[in-house]
Amino acid sequence: MPDPRILAHVDTLRLAVKQPFNFRYTLWKPSHFATGLEQHSADTSWRTFRVGELLTGVVMAMEDADTLRAEVYADGAWQEADRDRLTARLTHSYGLDEDISAFVAQAEQVPPMREPLAALAGMRQSCPENLFEIAIISLLLQNATVARTTQMMTNLLDHYGRVVEFDGVTLKAFFTPEEIVGVDEATFRERDRLGYRAKYIGRFAEFFATHDPDVADHADKAELMREFQTIKGVGPYTAAIIASHAVRDPSALGLDVWNRKLLAKRFLGVDDAEADVVMAEMTRLFPGYEGLAGLYVIEDAYRAQAVVELIE
DNA sequence: CTCCAGGGGGGCG
DNA sequence: CGCCCCCATGGA
């Protein structure tokens, strides 16, 4: 692990949020595994972002009910364009300007959803990762336990990522596509323990080296998703993770062994069921919001026992 | 020892 | 298309 790069305070952003907005459960998801890229307390979140060539660290908290304040730290000259780019990234990552009231009205009519809705009121999808970063994470989630996913993620970040220090915290920062395009398959396999995923990760890097991953608010999301699925290693599950997280499609729901059982229990009253049966029930209950509905159930289940707890 | 995990590719009929 | 097999590996 290299010495941390010290970041200097360069900006303060004040971002309007659309009500209902739940700061805590939007920025911190109890189900998310440890990456070292972020840290959360009861009322504050710290997170790193790659903004163009810059390494940035952001400290976020609510200034008042309708305003999220972000203190920005960076490792170089901070231009107006960087401010705009980070503002767009934060707004998109956390869906700050989205109106989820239609989903709430719909979900309130479904009895098994009332408790998650009450506990997580105002929570929305979150994806501080850009398209490239979430693609890497979803690749590591394939057919692996969370412990093994965490191990692979740790290897990649420690070998190709960065370490930064800002506001008294030390966090890891993601690598860019360009920073891993030169790494060969054998290295990913043997040094980073990626297994068969070593065959695919290079394709991801090549794709995003030529398709700017910061352009998450793509002009044509359907076209982006179609193009994305031509990458070897991206199947229905991985594509749904991208659609649901980075593209913020509230209907996209990636069913895996883990959430399939959780949703089967909640909505069908059985320990497990075929994926298409679970999906059909989600569509019957939450047309257009299958993914967001699933998120409420999943995060509620992990609320009492978070994978990564809040710090003091 | 076996089994399986927050899947996906490729071959075959 | 559906079905089958293979992929890799650490933890239970």
mmCIF file of C-alpha atoms (C1' of nucleotides) in Angstrom:
data_model
loop_
_atom_site.group_PDB
_atom_site.id
_atom_site.type_symbol
_atom_site.label_atom_id
_atom_site.label_comp_id
_atom_site.label_asym_id
_atom_site.label_seq_id
_atom_site.Cartn_x
_atom_site.Cartn_y
_atom_site.Cartn_z
ATOM 1 C CA MET A 1 0.000 0.000 0.000
ATOM 2 C CA PRO A 2 1.542 3.313 -1.124
ATOM 3 C CA ASP A 3 1.667 6.417 1.081
ATOM 4 C CA PRO A 4 -1.604 8.320 0.887
ATOM 5 C CA ARG A 5 -1.866 11.231 -1.515
ATOM 6 C CA ILE A 6 -2.844 14.299 0.534
ATOM 7 C CA LEU A 7 -5.828 16.150 -0.933
ATOM 8 C CA ALA A 8 -6.448 19.887 -0.392
ATOM 9 C CA HIS A 9 -9.822 21.545 0.129
ATOM 10 C CA VAL A 10 -10.848 23.161 -3.156
ATOM 11 C CA ASP A 11 -14.591 23.770 -3.180
ATOM 12 C CA THR A 12 -17.956 23.666 -1.397
ATOM 13 C CA LEU A 13 -21.028 22.499 -3.315
ATOM 14 C CA ARG A 14 -24.602 23.016 -2.168
ATOM 15 C CA LEU A 15 -26.971 20.667 -3.980
ATOM 16 C CA ALA A 16 -30.765 20.798 -3.872
ATOM 17 C CA VAL A 17 -32.518 17.518 -3.081
ATOM 18 C CA LYS A 18 -36.030 16.484 -4.090
ATOM 19 C CA GLN A 19 -38.307 15.362 -1.253
ATOM 20 C CA PRO A 20 -38.828 12.812 0.102
ATOM 21 C CA PHE A 21 -35.078 12.335 0.509
ATOM 22 C CA ASN A 22 -33.357 10.029 2.988
ATOM 23 C CA PHE A 23 -29.716 11.075 3.279
ATOM 24 C CA ARG A 24 -28.528 8.175 5.401
ATOM 25 C CA TYR A 25 -29.951 5.249 3.420
ATOM 26 C CA THR A 26 -29.323 6.846 0.049
ATOM 27 C CA LEU A 27 -25.580 7.367 0.554
ATOM 28 C CA TRP A 28 -25.019 4.337 2.804
ATOM 29 C CA LYS A 29 -26.497 0.962 1.866
ATOM 30 C CA PRO A 30 -26.411 -1.611 4.701
ATOM 31 C CA SER A 31 -26.076 -4.461 2.174
ATOM 32 C CA HIS A 32 -23.020 -3.113 0.387
ATOM 33 C CA PHE A 33 -19.746 -4.913 0.968
ATOM 34 C CA ALA A 34 -16.545 -3.253 2.157
ATOM 35 C CA THR A 35 -14.442 -1.563 -0.518
ATOM 36 C CA GLY A 36 -12.496 1.051 1.427
ATOM 37 C CA LEU A 37 -13.717 3.637 -1.108
ATOM 38 C CA GLU A 38 -16.152 5.196 1.349
ATOM 39 C CA GLN A 39 -16.942 5.689 5.009
ATOM 40 C CA HIS A 40 -20.135 6.741 6.781
ATOM 41 C CA SER A 41 -21.211 8.018 10.197
ATOM 42 C CA ALA A 42 -24.752 8.763 11.374
ATOM 43 C CA ASP A 43 -24.882 12.120 9.605
ATOM 44 C CA THR A 44 -21.790 12.342 7.371
ATOM 45 C CA SER A 45 -20.389 10.422 4.393
ATOM 46 C CA TRP A 46 -16.855 10.422 2.969
ATOM 47 C CA ARG A 47 -16.241 9.087 -0.542
ATOM 48 C CA THR A 48 -13.598 9.259 -3.269
ATOM 49 C CA PHE A 49 -14.347 9.973 -6.941
ATOM 50 C CA ARG A 50 -12.199 10.038 -10.034
ATOM 51 C CA VAL A 51 -13.070 13.281 -11.845
ATOM 52 C CA GLY A 52 -11.295 13.295 -15.169
ATOM 53 C CA GLU A 53 -7.590 13.218 -14.347
ATOM 54 C CA LEU A 54 -8.162 14.336 -10.762
ATOM 55 C CA LEU A 55 -8.396 12.370 -7.544
ATOM 56 C CA THR A 56 -11.111 13.842 -5.339
ATOM 57 C CA GLY A 57 -12.438 13.214 -1.860
ATOM 58 C CA VAL A 58 -15.876 14.478 -0.860
ATOM 59 C CA VAL A 59 -17.404 14.993 2.591
ATOM 60 C CA MET A 60 -21.200 15.078 2.454
ATOM 61 C CA ALA A 61 -23.876 16.049 4.981
ATOM 62 C CA MET A 62 -27.279 17.742 4.974
ATOM 63 C CA GLU A 63 -27.092 21.508 5.472
ATOM 64 C CA ASP A 64 -30.858 21.805 5.805
ATOM 65 C CA ALA A 65 -33.740 19.528 4.807
ATOM 66 C CA ASP A 66 -33.497 20.480 1.125
ATOM 67 C CA THR A 67 -29.747 20.980 0.692
ATOM 68 C CA LEU A 68 -26.873 18.507 0.606
ATOM 69 C CA ARG A 69 -23.506 20.164 1.276
ATOM 70 C CA ALA A 70 -20.381 18.629 -0.239
ATOM 71 C CA GLU A 71 -16.903 19.748 0.821
ATOM 72 C CA VAL A 72 -14.527 18.883 -2.009
ATOM 73 C CA TYR A 73 -10.829 17.953 -1.751
ATOM 74 C CA ALA A 74 -8.574 17.322 -4.763
ATOM 75 C CA ASP A 75 -4.980 16.563 -5.739
ATOM 76 C CA GLY A 76 -4.555 19.326 -8.318
ATOM 77 C CA ALA A 77 -5.870 22.530 -9.864
ATOM 78 C CA TRP A 78 -9.648 22.753 -9.617
ATOM 79 C CA GLN A 79 -11.393 24.285 -12.639
ATOM 80 C CA GLU A 80 -14.981 25.346 -13.294
ATOM 81 C CA ALA A 81 -15.371 22.310 -15.569
ATOM 82 C CA ASP A 82 -14.317 19.999 -12.727
ATOM 83 C CA ARG A 83 -16.905 21.585 -10.452
ATOM 84 C CA ASP A 84 -19.591 21.008 -13.088
ATOM 85 C CA ARG A 85 -18.466 17.451 -13.663
ATOM 86 C CA LEU A 86 -18.488 16.571 -9.961
ATOM 87 C CA THR A 87 -21.843 18.292 -9.433
ATOM 88 C CA ALA A 88 -23.336 16.174 -12.213
ATOM 89 C CA ARG A 89 -21.672 13.049 -10.816
ATOM 90 C CA LEU A 90 -23.055 13.562 -7.306
ATOM 91 C CA THR A 91 -26.527 14.494 -8.522
ATOM 92 C CA HIS A 92 -26.647 11.406 -10.713
ATOM 93 C CA SER A 93 -24.966 9.031 -8.255
ATOM 94 C CA TYR A 94 -27.528 9.651 -5.563
ATOM 95 C CA GLY A 95 -30.535 10.652 -7.702
ATOM 96 C CA LEU A 96 -30.775 13.965 -5.835
ATOM 97 C CA ASP A 97 -33.216 15.465 -8.338
ATOM 98 C CA GLU A 98 -35.407 12.384 -8.811
ATOM 99 C CA ASP A 99 -39.041 12.288 -7.763
ATOM 100 C CA ILE A 100 -39.883 8.902 -6.204
ATOM 101 C CA SER A 101 -43.381 9.845 -5.018
ATOM 102 C CA ALA A 102 -45.113 7.724 -7.686
ATOM 103 C CA PHE A 103 -43.238 4.642 -6.464
ATOM 104 C CA VAL A 104 -44.069 5.437 -2.836
ATOM 105 C CA ALA A 105 -47.787 5.798 -3.620
ATOM 106 C CA GLN A 106 -47.723 2.462 -5.441
ATOM 107 C CA ALA A 107 -45.732 0.600 -2.779
ATOM 108 C CA GLU A 108 -47.934 1.850 0.065
ATOM 109 C CA GLN A 109 -50.695 -0.315 -1.389
ATOM 110 C CA VAL A 110 -48.629 -3.504 -0.909
ATOM 111 C CA PRO A 111 -48.765 -4.664 2.755
ATOM 112 C CA PRO A 112 -45.378 -6.476 2.847
ATOM 113 C CA MET A 113 -43.739 -3.227 1.689
ATOM 114 C CA ARG A 114 -45.048 -1.005 4.464
ATOM 115 C CA GLU A 115 -42.357 -1.758 6.998
ATOM 116 C CA PRO A 116 -39.403 -1.275 4.586
ATOM 117 C CA LEU A 117 -41.033 1.916 3.287
ATOM 118 C CA ALA A 118 -41.409 3.329 6.779
ATOM 119 C CA ALA A 119 -37.888 2.394 7.873
ATOM 120 C CA LEU A 120 -36.183 3.706 4.722
ATOM 121 C CA ALA A 121 -38.515 6.575 3.796
ATOM 122 C CA GLY A 122 -37.027 8.640 0.990
ATOM 123 C CA MET A 123 -34.242 6.188 0.123
ATOM 124 C CA ARG A 124 -33.318 6.004 -3.529
ATOM 125 C CA GLN A 125 -30.962 3.975 -5.686
ATOM 126 C CA SER A 126 -27.339 4.997 -5.324
ATOM 127 C CA CYS A 127 -24.280 4.409 -7.444
ATOM 128 C CA PRO A 128 -21.232 6.526 -6.629
ATOM 129 C CA GLU A 129 -19.373 4.298 -9.094
ATOM 130 C CA ASN A 130 -19.309 5.317 -12.739
ATOM 131 C CA LEU A 131 -20.189 2.812 -15.479
ATOM 132 C CA PHE A 132 -16.716 1.281 -15.595
ATOM 133 C CA GLU A 133 -16.447 0.948 -11.834
ATOM 134 C CA ILE A 134 -19.866 -0.649 -11.336
ATOM 135 C CA ALA A 135 -19.150 -2.995 -14.233
ATOM 136 C CA ILE A 136 -16.001 -4.182 -12.458
ATOM 137 C CA ILE A 137 -17.901 -4.689 -9.205
ATOM 138 C CA SER A 138 -20.688 -6.648 -10.891
ATOM 139 C CA LEU A 139 -18.089 -8.863 -12.579
ATOM 140 C CA LEU A 140 -16.569 -9.628 -9.182
ATOM 141 C CA LEU A 141 -20.020 -10.481 -7.799
ATOM 142 C CA GLN A 142 -20.575 -13.233 -10.356
ATOM 143 C CA ASN A 143 -20.747 -16.678 -8.829
ATOM 144 C CA ALA A 144 -18.748 -15.740 -5.762
ATOM 145 C CA THR A 145 -19.421 -15.312 -2.074
ATOM 146 C CA VAL A 146 -19.272 -11.791 -0.696
ATOM 147 C CA ALA A 147 -16.068 -12.745 1.121
ATOM 148 C CA ARG A 148 -14.436 -13.747 -2.126
ATOM 149 C CA THR A 149 -15.763 -10.679 -3.968
ATOM 150 C CA THR A 150 -14.257 -8.521 -1.241
ATOM 151 C CA GLN A 151 -10.944 -10.321 -1.572
ATOM 152 C CA MET A 152 -10.803 -9.744 -5.342
ATOM 153 C CA MET A 153 -11.861 -6.106 -4.935
ATOM 154 C CA THR A 154 -9.160 -5.563 -2.317
ATOM 155 C CA ASN A 155 -6.543 -7.078 -4.618
ATOM 156 C CA LEU A 156 -7.520 -4.864 -7.566
ATOM 157 C CA LEU A 157 -7.685 -1.641 -5.541
ATOM 158 C CA ASP A 158 -4.430 -2.339 -3.737
ATOM 159 C CA HIS A 159 -2.606 -3.250 -6.941
ATOM 160 C CA TYR A 160 -4.012 -0.692 -9.391
ATOM 161 C CA GLY A 161 -5.908 1.905 -7.313
ATOM 162 C CA ARG A 162 -4.757 4.834 -5.191
ATOM 163 C CA VAL A 163 -4.855 5.901 -1.557
ATOM 164 C CA VAL A 164 -5.843 9.413 -0.520
ATOM 165 C CA GLU A 165 -6.136 11.361 2.716
ATOM 166 C CA PHE A 166 -8.591 14.229 3.281
ATOM 167 C CA ASP A 167 -10.557 15.648 6.208
ATOM 168 C CA GLY A 168 -8.710 13.305 8.542
ATOM 169 C CA VAL A 169 -9.769 10.094 6.788
ATOM 170 C CA THR A 170 -7.773 7.717 4.589
ATOM 171 C CA LEU A 171 -9.644 6.035 1.742
ATOM 172 C CA LYS A 172 -8.889 4.090 -1.395
ATOM 173 C CA ALA A 173 -9.657 5.490 -4.851
ATOM 174 C CA PHE A 174 -10.634 3.514 -7.945
ATOM 175 C CA PHE A 175 -8.312 2.875 -10.896
ATOM 176 C CA THR A 176 -9.326 4.151 -14.338
ATOM 177 C CA PRO A 177 -9.750 1.938 -17.442
ATOM 178 C CA GLU A 178 -6.463 3.321 -18.801
ATOM 179 C CA GLU A 179 -4.664 2.261 -15.636
ATOM 180 C CA ILE A 180 -5.421 -1.438 -16.173
ATOM 181 C CA VAL A 181 -5.591 -1.853 -19.961
ATOM 182 C CA GLY A 182 -1.954 -2.937 -20.007
ATOM 183 C CA VAL A 183 -2.338 -5.668 -17.382
ATOM 184 C CA ASP A 184 -2.357 -9.151 -18.883
ATOM 185 C CA GLU A 185 -4.785 -11.960 -18.172
ATOM 186 C CA ALA A 186 -2.282 -14.134 -16.329
ATOM 187 C CA THR A 187 -1.566 -11.308 -13.873
ATOM 188 C CA PHE A 188 -5.263 -10.800 -13.137
ATOM 189 C CA ARG A 189 -5.571 -14.551 -12.659
ATOM 190 C CA GLU A 190 -2.529 -15.255 -10.528
ATOM 191 C CA ARG A 191 -1.801 -12.007 -8.700
ATOM 192 C CA ASP A 192 -5.361 -10.743 -8.238
ATOM 193 C CA ARG A 193 -7.040 -14.175 -7.923
ATOM 194 C CA LEU A 194 -9.832 -13.336 -10.357
ATOM 195 C CA GLY A 195 -10.276 -16.882 -11.658
ATOM 196 C CA TYR A 196 -12.212 -17.046 -14.964
ATOM 197 C CA ARG A 197 -13.016 -13.328 -14.569
ATOM 198 C CA ALA A 198 -9.427 -12.622 -15.607
ATOM 199 C CA LYS A 199 -10.535 -13.396 -19.166
ATOM 200 C CA TYR A 200 -13.154 -10.629 -19.120
ATOM 201 C CA ILE A 201 -11.825 -7.717 -17.089
ATOM 202 C CA GLY A 202 -9.525 -6.589 -19.893
ATOM 203 C CA ARG A 203 -12.512 -6.374 -22.264
ATOM 204 C CA PHE A 204 -14.237 -4.102 -19.752
ATOM 205 C CA ALA A 205 -11.207 -1.811 -19.605
ATOM 206 C CA GLU A 206 -10.916 -1.674 -23.406
ATOM 207 C CA PHE A 207 -14.606 -0.865 -23.789
ATOM 208 C CA PHE A 208 -14.534 2.001 -21.301
ATOM 209 C CA ALA A 209 -11.211 3.357 -22.497
ATOM 210 C CA THR A 210 -13.145 4.245 -25.671
ATOM 211 C CA HIS A 211 -16.574 4.936 -24.092
ATOM 212 C CA ASP A 212 -16.197 7.668 -21.424
ATOM 213 C CA PRO A 213 -17.607 6.089 -18.239
ATOM 214 C CA ASP A 214 -18.437 9.512 -16.817
ATOM 215 C CA VAL A 215 -21.093 9.956 -19.456
ATOM 216 C CA ALA A 216 -23.548 7.975 -17.357
ATOM 217 C CA ASP A 217 -26.433 10.189 -18.365
ATOM 218 C CA HIS A 218 -26.153 8.784 -21.862
ATOM 219 C CA ALA A 219 -28.253 10.294 -24.622
ATOM 220 C CA ASP A 220 -29.715 6.883 -25.365
ATOM 221 C CA LYS A 221 -29.712 4.532 -22.381
ATOM 222 C CA ALA A 222 -31.238 1.655 -24.329
ATOM 223 C CA GLU A 223 -28.496 1.916 -26.932
ATOM 224 C CA LEU A 224 -25.864 2.082 -24.193
ATOM 225 C CA MET A 225 -27.228 -1.048 -22.521
ATOM 226 C CA ARG A 226 -27.405 -2.889 -25.850
ATOM 227 C CA GLU A 227 -23.818 -1.966 -26.628
ATOM 228 C CA PHE A 228 -22.713 -2.867 -23.137
ATOM 229 C CA GLN A 229 -24.104 -6.372 -23.405
ATOM 230 C CA THR A 230 -21.852 -7.098 -26.370
ATOM 231 C CA ILE A 231 -18.898 -7.213 -23.945
ATOM 232 C CA LYS A 232 -17.856 -10.772 -23.149
ATOM 233 C CA GLY A 233 -18.593 -11.421 -19.494
ATOM 234 C CA VAL A 234 -21.752 -9.320 -19.364
ATOM 235 C CA GLY A 235 -24.913 -11.398 -19.111
ATOM 236 C CA PRO A 236 -28.425 -10.643 -17.862
ATOM 237 C CA TYR A 237 -27.429 -10.285 -14.191
ATOM 238 C CA THR A 238 -24.491 -7.965 -14.787
ATOM 239 C CA ALA A 239 -26.476 -5.899 -17.294
ATOM 240 C CA ALA A 240 -29.294 -5.497 -14.758
ATOM 241 C CA ILE A 241 -26.848 -4.288 -12.110
ATOM 242 C CA ILE A 242 -25.587 -1.642 -14.525
ATOM 243 C CA ALA A 243 -29.097 -0.636 -15.597
ATOM 244 C CA SER A 244 -30.397 -0.486 -12.050
ATOM 245 C CA HIS A 245 -27.408 1.266 -10.526
ATOM 246 C CA ALA A 246 -25.509 3.395 -13.017
ATOM 247 C CA VAL A 247 -28.319 4.027 -15.495
ATOM 248 C CA ARG A 248 -30.826 4.379 -12.629
ATOM 249 C CA ASP A 249 -33.584 2.364 -14.280
ATOM 250 C CA PRO A 250 -36.039 1.725 -11.387
ATOM 251 C CA SER A 251 -37.503 -1.281 -13.209
ATOM 252 C CA ALA A 252 -34.200 -3.157 -13.613
ATOM 253 C CA LEU A 253 -33.768 -5.947 -11.073
ATOM 254 C CA GLY A 254 -30.802 -8.310 -11.167
ATOM 255 C CA LEU A 255 -31.897 -11.538 -9.529
ATOM 256 C CA ASP A 256 -29.183 -13.625 -7.931
ATOM 257 C CA VAL A 257 -29.339 -16.455 -5.398
ATOM 258 C CA TRP A 258 -29.149 -13.943 -2.583
ATOM 259 C CA ASN A 259 -31.962 -11.502 -3.371
ATOM 260 C CA ARG A 260 -34.087 -14.130 -5.123
ATOM 261 C CA LYS A 261 -34.562 -15.899 -1.781
ATOM 262 C CA LEU A 262 -35.136 -12.638 0.067
ATOM 263 C CA LEU A 263 -37.879 -11.552 -2.344
ATOM 264 C CA ALA A 264 -39.418 -15.049 -2.527
ATOM 265 C CA LYS A 265 -39.772 -14.976 1.234
ATOM 266 C CA ARG A 266 -41.222 -11.485 1.404
ATOM 267 C CA PHE A 267 -43.710 -11.617 -1.455
ATOM 268 C CA LEU A 268 -44.409 -15.326 -2.009
ATOM 269 C CA GLY A 269 -44.005 -16.622 1.530
ATOM 270 C CA VAL A 270 -41.636 -19.401 0.454
ATOM 271 C CA ASP A 271 -37.924 -19.995 1.118
ATOM 272 C CA ASP A 272 -37.031 -19.916 -2.580
ATOM 273 C CA ALA A 273 -38.614 -19.881 -6.039
ATOM 274 C CA GLU A 274 -37.626 -19.878 -9.703
ATOM 275 C CA ALA A 275 -36.227 -16.533 -10.842
ATOM 276 C CA ASP A 276 -38.975 -16.025 -13.440
ATOM 277 C CA VAL A 277 -41.655 -16.656 -10.813
ATOM 278 C CA VAL A 278 -40.130 -14.088 -8.468
ATOM 279 C CA MET A 279 -39.744 -11.603 -11.297
ATOM 280 C CA ALA A 280 -43.351 -12.052 -12.423
ATOM 281 C CA GLU A 281 -44.592 -11.344 -8.908
ATOM 282 C CA MET A 282 -42.428 -8.222 -8.633
ATOM 283 C CA THR A 283 -43.832 -6.967 -11.930
ATOM 284 C CA ARG A 284 -47.386 -7.712 -10.817
ATOM 285 C CA LEU A 285 -46.914 -5.773 -7.570
ATOM 286 C CA PHE A 286 -44.595 -2.959 -8.712
ATOM 287 C CA PRO A 287 -44.904 -2.423 -12.473
ATOM 288 C CA GLY A 288 -42.123 -0.091 -13.577
ATOM 289 C CA TYR A 289 -40.444 -0.135 -10.158
ATOM 290 C CA GLU A 290 -39.319 -3.734 -9.698
ATOM 291 C CA GLY A 291 -35.716 -2.761 -8.985
ATOM 292 C CA LEU A 292 -36.449 0.054 -6.562
ATOM 293 C CA ALA A 293 -38.977 -2.123 -4.716
ATOM 294 C CA GLY A 294 -36.409 -4.901 -4.446
ATOM 295 C CA LEU A 295 -33.890 -2.421 -3.081
ATOM 296 C CA TYR A 296 -36.218 -1.449 -0.218
ATOM 297 C CA VAL A 297 -36.665 -5.093 0.780
ATOM 298 C CA ILE A 298 -32.977 -5.920 0.512
ATOM 299 C CA GLU A 299 -31.725 -2.903 2.439
ATOM 300 C CA ASP A 300 -34.385 -3.348 5.098
ATOM 301 C CA ALA A 301 -33.244 -6.928 5.626
ATOM 302 C CA TYR A 302 -29.660 -5.741 6.193
ATOM 303 C CA ARG A 303 -30.566 -2.705 8.282
ATOM 304 C CA ALA A 304 -30.288 -4.478 11.625
ATOM 305 C CA GLN A 305 -27.035 -6.196 10.634
ATOM 306 C CA ALA A 306 -25.166 -4.085 8.121
ATOM 307 C CA VAL A 307 -22.263 -5.587 6.185
ATOM 308 C CA VAL A 308 -20.258 -2.416 6.964
ATOM 309 C CA GLU A 309 -21.526 -0.565 10.050
ATOM 310 C CA LEU A 310 -21.589 3.205 10.495
ATOM 311 C CA ILE A 311 -18.579 4.665 12.304
ATOM 312 C CA GLU A 312 -18.857 6.829 15.434
ATOM 313 C "C1'" DC B 1 -14.175 -34.970 1.616
ATOM 314 C "C1'" DT B 2 -18.229 -32.399 -0.944
ATOM 315 C "C1'" DC B 3 -20.916 -28.439 -1.921
ATOM 316 C "C1'" DC B 4 -21.840 -23.912 -3.522
ATOM 317 C "C1'" DA B 5 -21.528 -18.947 -3.869
ATOM 318 C "C1'" DG B 6 -25.010 -11.833 -5.057
ATOM 319 C "C1'" DG B 7 -23.261 -15.955 -13.442
ATOM 320 C "C1'" DG B 8 -21.872 -16.395 -18.004
ATOM 321 C "C1'" DG B 9 -19.893 -18.467 -22.270
ATOM 322 C "C1'" DG B 10 -19.970 -21.911 -25.609
ATOM 323 C "C1'" DG B 11 -21.405 -26.073 -27.826
ATOM 324 C "C1'" DC B 12 -25.025 -28.994 -29.208
ATOM 325 C "C1'" DG B 13 -29.450 -30.627 -30.916
ATOM 326 C "C1'" DC C 1 -34.389 -21.136 -28.269
ATOM 327 C "C1'" DG C 2 -33.362 -24.821 -24.159
ATOM 328 C "C1'" DC C 3 -30.195 -27.826 -22.144
ATOM 329 C "C1'" DC C 4 -25.713 -29.183 -20.559
ATOM 330 C "C1'" DC C 5 -21.151 -28.592 -19.203
ATOM 331 C "C1'" DC C 6 -17.389 -25.914 -17.935
ATOM 332 C "C1'" DC C 7 -15.119 -22.188 -15.754
ATOM 333 C "C1'" DA C 8 -12.111 -20.990 -10.434
ATOM 334 C "C1'" DT C 9 -11.562 -20.911 -5.690
ATOM 335 C "C1'" DG C 10 -12.131 -20.137 -0.812
ATOM 336 C "C1'" DG C 11 -15.160 -21.093 3.013
ATOM 337 C "C1'" DA C 12 -18.506 -23.992 5.311
#
